[in-house]
PDB file of C-alpha atoms in Angstrom:
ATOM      1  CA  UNK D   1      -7.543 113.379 -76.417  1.00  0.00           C
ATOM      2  CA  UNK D   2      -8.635 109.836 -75.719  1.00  0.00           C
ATOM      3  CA  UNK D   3      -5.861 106.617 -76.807  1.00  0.00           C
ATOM      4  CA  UNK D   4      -8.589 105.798 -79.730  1.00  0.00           C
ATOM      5  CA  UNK D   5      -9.043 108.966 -80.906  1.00  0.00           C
ATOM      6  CA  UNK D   6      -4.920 109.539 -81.381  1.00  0.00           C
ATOM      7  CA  UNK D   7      -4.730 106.236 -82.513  1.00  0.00           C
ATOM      8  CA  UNK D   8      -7.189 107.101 -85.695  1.00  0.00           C
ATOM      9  CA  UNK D   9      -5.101 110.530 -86.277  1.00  0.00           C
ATOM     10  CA  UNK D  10      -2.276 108.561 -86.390  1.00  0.00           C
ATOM     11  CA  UNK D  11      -3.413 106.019 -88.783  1.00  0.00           C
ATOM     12  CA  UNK D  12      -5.156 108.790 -90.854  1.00  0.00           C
ATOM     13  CA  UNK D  13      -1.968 110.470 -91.121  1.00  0.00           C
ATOM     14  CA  UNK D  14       0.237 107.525 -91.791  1.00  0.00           C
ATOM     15  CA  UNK D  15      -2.256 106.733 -95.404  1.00  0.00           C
ATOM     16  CA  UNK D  16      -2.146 110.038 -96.025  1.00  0.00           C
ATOM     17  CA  UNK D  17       1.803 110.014 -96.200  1.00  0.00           C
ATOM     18  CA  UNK D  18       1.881 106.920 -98.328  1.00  0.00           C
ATOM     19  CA  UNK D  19      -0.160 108.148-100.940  1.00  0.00           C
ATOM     20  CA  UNK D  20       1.520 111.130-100.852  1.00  0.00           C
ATOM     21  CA  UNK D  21       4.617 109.048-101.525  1.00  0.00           C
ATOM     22  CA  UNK D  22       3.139 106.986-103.920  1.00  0.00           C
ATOM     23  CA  UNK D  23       1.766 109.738-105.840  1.00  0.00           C
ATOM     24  CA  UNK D  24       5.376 111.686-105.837  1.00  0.00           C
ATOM     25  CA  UNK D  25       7.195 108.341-106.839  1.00  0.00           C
ATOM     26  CA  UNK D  26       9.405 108.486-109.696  1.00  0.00           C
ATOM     27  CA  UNK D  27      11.750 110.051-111.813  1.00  0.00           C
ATOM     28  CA  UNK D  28      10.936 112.260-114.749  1.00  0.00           C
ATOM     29  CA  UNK D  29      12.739 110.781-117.875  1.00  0.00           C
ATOM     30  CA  UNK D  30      14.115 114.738-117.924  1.00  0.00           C
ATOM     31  CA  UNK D  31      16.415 113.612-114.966  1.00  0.00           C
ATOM     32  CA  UNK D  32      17.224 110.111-115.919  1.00  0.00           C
ATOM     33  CA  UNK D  33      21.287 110.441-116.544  1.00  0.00           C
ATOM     34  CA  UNK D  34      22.095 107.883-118.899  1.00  0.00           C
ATOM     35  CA  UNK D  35      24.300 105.400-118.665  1.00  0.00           C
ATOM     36  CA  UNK D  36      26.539 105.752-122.047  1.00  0.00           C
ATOM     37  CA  UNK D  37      26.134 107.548-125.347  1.00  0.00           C
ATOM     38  CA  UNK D  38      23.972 104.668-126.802  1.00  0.00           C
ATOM     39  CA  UNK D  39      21.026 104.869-124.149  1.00  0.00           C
ATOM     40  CA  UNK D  40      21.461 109.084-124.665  1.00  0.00           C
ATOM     41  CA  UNK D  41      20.337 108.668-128.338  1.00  0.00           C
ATOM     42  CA  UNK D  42      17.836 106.079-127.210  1.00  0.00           C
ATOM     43  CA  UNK D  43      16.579 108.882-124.039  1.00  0.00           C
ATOM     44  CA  UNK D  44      16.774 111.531-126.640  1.00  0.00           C
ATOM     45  CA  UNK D  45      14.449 109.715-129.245  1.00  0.00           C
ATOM     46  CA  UNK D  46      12.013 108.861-126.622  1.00  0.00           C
ATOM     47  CA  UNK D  47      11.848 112.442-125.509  1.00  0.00           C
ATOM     48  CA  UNK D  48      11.338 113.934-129.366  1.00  0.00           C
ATOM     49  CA  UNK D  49       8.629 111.247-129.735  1.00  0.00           C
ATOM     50  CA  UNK D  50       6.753 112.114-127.019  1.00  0.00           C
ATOM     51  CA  UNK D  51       7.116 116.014-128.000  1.00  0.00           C
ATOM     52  CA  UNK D  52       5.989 115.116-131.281  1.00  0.00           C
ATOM     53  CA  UNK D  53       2.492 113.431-130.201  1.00  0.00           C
ATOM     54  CA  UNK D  54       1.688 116.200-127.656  1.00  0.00           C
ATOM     55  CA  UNK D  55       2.012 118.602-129.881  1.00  0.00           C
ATOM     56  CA  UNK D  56       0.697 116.960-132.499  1.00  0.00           C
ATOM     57  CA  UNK D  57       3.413 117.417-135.049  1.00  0.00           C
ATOM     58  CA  UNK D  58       3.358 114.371-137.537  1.00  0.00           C
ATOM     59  CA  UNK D  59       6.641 115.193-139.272  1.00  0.00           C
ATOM     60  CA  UNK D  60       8.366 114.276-135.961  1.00  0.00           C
ATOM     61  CA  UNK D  61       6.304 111.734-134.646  1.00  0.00           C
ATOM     62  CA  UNK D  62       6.659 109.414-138.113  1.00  0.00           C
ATOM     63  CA  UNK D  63      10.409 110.408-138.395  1.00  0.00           C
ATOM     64  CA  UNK D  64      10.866 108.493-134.754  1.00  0.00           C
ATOM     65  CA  UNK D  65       9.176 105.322-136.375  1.00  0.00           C
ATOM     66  CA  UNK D  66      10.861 102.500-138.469  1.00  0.00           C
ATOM     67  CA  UNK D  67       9.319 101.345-141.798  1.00  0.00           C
ATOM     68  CA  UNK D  68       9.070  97.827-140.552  1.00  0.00           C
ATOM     69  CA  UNK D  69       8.151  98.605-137.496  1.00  0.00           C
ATOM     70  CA  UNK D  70       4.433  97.494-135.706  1.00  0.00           C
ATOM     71  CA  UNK D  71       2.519 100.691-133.496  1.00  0.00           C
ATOM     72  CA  UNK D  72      -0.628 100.824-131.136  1.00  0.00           C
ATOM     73  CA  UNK D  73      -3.021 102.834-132.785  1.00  0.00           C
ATOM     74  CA  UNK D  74      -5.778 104.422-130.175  1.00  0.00           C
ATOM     75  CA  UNK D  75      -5.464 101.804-127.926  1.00  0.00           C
ATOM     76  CA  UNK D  76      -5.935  98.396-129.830  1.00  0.00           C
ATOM     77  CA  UNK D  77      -5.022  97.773-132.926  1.00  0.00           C
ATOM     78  CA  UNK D  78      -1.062  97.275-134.347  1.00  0.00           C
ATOM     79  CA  UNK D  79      -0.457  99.233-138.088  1.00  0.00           C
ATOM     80  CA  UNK D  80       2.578  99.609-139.354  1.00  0.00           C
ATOM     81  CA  UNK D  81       4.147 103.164-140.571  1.00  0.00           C
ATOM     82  CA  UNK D  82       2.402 103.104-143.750  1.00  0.00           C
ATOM     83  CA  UNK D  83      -1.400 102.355-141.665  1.00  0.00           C
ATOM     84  CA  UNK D  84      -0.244 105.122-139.194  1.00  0.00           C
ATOM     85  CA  UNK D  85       0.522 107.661-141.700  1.00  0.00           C
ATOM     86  CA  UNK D  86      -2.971 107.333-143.522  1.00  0.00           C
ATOM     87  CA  UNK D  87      -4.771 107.013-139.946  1.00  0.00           C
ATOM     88  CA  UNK D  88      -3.478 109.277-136.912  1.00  0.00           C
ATOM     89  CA  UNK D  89      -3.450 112.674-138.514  1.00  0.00           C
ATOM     90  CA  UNK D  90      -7.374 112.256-138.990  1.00  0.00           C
ATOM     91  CA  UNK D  91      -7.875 110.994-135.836  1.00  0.00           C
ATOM     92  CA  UNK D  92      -5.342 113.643-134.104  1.00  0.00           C
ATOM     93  CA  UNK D  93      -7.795 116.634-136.030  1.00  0.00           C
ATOM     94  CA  UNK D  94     -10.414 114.388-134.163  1.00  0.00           C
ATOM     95  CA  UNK D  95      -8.772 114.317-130.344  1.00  0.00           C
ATOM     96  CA  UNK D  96      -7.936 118.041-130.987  1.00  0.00           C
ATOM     97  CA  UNK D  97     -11.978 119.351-131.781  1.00  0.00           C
ATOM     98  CA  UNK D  98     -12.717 117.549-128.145  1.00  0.00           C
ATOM     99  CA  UNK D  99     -14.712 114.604-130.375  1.00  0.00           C
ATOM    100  CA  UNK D 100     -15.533 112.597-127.226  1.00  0.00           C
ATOM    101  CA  UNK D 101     -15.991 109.694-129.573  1.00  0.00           C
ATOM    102  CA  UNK D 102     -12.560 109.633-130.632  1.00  0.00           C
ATOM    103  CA  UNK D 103     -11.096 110.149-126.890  1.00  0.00           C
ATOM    104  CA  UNK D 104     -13.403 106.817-125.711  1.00  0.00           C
ATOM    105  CA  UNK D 105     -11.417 104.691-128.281  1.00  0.00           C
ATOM    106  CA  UNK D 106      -8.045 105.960-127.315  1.00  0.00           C
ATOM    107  CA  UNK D 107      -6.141 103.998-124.631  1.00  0.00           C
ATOM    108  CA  UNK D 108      -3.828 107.114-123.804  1.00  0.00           C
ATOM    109  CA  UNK D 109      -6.756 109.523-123.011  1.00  0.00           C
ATOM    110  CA  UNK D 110      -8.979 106.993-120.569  1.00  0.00           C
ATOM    111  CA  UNK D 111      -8.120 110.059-118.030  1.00  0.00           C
ATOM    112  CA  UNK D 112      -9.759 112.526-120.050  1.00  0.00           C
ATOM    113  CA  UNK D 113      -6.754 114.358-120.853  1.00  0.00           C
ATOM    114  CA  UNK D 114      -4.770 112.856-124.092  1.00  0.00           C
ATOM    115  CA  UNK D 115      -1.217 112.810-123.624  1.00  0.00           C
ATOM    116  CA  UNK D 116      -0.668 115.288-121.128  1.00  0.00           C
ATOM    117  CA  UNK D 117       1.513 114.127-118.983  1.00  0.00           C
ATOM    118  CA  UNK D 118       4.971 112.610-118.914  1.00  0.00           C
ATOM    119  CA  UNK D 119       7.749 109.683-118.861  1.00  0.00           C
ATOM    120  CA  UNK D 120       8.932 108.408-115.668  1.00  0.00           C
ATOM    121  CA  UNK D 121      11.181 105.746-114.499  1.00  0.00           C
ATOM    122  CA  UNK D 122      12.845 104.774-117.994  1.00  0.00           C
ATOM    123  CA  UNK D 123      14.425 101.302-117.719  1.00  0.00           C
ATOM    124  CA  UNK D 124      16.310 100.542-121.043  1.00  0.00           C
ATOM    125  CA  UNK D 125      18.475  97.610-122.125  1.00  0.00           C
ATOM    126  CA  UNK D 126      20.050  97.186-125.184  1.00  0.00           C
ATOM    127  CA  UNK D 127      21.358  94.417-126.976  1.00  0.00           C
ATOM    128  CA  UNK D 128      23.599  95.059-130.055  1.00  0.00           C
ATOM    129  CA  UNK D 129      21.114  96.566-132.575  1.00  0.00           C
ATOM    130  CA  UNK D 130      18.224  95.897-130.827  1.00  0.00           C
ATOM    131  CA  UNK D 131      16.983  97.905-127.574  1.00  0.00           C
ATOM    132  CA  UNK D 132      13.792  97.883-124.895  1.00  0.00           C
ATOM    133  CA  UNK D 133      12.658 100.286-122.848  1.00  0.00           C
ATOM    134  CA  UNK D 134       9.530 100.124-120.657  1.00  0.00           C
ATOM    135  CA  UNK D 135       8.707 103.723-119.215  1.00  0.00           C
ATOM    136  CA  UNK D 136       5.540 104.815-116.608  1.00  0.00           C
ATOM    137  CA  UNK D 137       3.476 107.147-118.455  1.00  0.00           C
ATOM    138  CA  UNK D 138       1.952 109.429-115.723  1.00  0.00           C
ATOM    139  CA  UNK D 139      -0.320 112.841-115.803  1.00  0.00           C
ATOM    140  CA  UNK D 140      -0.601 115.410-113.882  1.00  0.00           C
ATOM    141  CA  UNK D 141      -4.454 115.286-112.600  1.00  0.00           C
ATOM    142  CA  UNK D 142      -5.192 112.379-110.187  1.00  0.00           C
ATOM    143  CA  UNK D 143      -1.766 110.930-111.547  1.00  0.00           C
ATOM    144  CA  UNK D 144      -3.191 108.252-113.576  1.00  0.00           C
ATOM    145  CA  UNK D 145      -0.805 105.849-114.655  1.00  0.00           C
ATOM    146  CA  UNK D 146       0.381 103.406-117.049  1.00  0.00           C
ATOM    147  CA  UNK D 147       2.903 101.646-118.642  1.00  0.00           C
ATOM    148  CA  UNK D 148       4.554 102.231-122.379  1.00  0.00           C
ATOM    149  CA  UNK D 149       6.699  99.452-123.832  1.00  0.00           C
ATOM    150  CA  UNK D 150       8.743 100.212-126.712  1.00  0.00           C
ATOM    151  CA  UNK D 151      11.468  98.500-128.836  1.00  0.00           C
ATOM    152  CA  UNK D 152      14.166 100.263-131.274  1.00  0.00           C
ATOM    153  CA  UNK D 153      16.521  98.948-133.872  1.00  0.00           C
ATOM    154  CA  UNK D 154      19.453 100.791-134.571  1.00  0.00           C
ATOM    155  CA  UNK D 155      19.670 102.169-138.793  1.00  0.00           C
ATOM    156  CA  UNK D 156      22.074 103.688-140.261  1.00  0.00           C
ATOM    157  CA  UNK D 157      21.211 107.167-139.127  1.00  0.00           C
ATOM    158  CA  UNK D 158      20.119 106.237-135.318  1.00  0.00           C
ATOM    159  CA  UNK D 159      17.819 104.664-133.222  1.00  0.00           C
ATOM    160  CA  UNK D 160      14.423 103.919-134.406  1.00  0.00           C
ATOM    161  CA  UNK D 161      11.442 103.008-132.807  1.00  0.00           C
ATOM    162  CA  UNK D 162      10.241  99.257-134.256  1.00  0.00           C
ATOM    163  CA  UNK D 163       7.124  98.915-131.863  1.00  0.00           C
ATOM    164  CA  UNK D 164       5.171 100.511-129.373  1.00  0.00           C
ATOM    165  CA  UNK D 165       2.463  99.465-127.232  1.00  0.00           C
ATOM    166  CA  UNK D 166       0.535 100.876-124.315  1.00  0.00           C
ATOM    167  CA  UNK D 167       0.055  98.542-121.192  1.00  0.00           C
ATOM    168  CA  UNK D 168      -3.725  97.131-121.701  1.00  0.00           C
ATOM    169  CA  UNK D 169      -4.429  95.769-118.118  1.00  0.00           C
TER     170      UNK D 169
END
């Protein structure tokens, strides 16, 4: 084996175990300990939330949301609870038939598969009443990522989520 030819295995091999890397980065929001009782409730919420919009379960998705709050609807605009409530469980029926229409104008389903995959990589700070998180959103097939922001206010029964957005660059 000639110098140029081990010297093109070895960079081959070398890009092949950074993407690999890369690719494997991260920790599922399943293993994220947190760090006192407050960011548990906030872990917890995030985790019934997400449950609730890949399976589809309304109940539990709007039960996660504050009144006053502001929420990406497929991809652009911002509605509040009320807007929500009237809009996603039509378009949800939609994204469920396999309406390619409806999966175009959906920011979470550019990858062609809507909401399946999962949180990774929580980072959370809270502030009194008032918490952030930003989590990587990440699915399983080519491992398409992006980012989901979120904010929460803390009611008398919990943490609620007051806005969240999906990272638009």
């Amino acid at each position: 084996m000639t110098k140029d030819k081990l010297a093109t295995i070895v960079v081959i091999a070398s890009c092949l175990g950074v993407l690999i890397f890369g690719l494997s980065k991260g920790k599922p929001i399943d293993q994220y300990m947190p760090r006192d009782p407050e960011e548990k409730q906030l872990i917890d919420l995030i985790k019934k939330f997400h449950r609730a919009r890949a399976e589809y379960n309304p109940e539990n998705y709007f039960s996660c949301l504050s009144e006053s709050g502001r929420f990406m609807f497929s991809g652009s605009p911002m509605l509040s609870k009320k807007e929500l409530e009237k809009r996603l469980p039509g378009f949800w029926t939609d994204l469920k038939s396999g309406n390619m229409t409806t999966r175009a104008y959906s920011r979470e389903s550019l990858n062609g598969n809507f909401l399946d995959g999962n949180f990774f990589d929580p980072v959370i700070r809270i502030e009194g009443r008032k918490a952030h998180a930003v989590l990587k959103f990440i699915t399983p097939i080519l491992r398409w990522q992006t980012m989901l922001f979120l904010d929460f206010e803390k009611a008398d029964k919990g943490w609620l989520i007051t806005r969240f957005e999906w990272d638009m660059g």
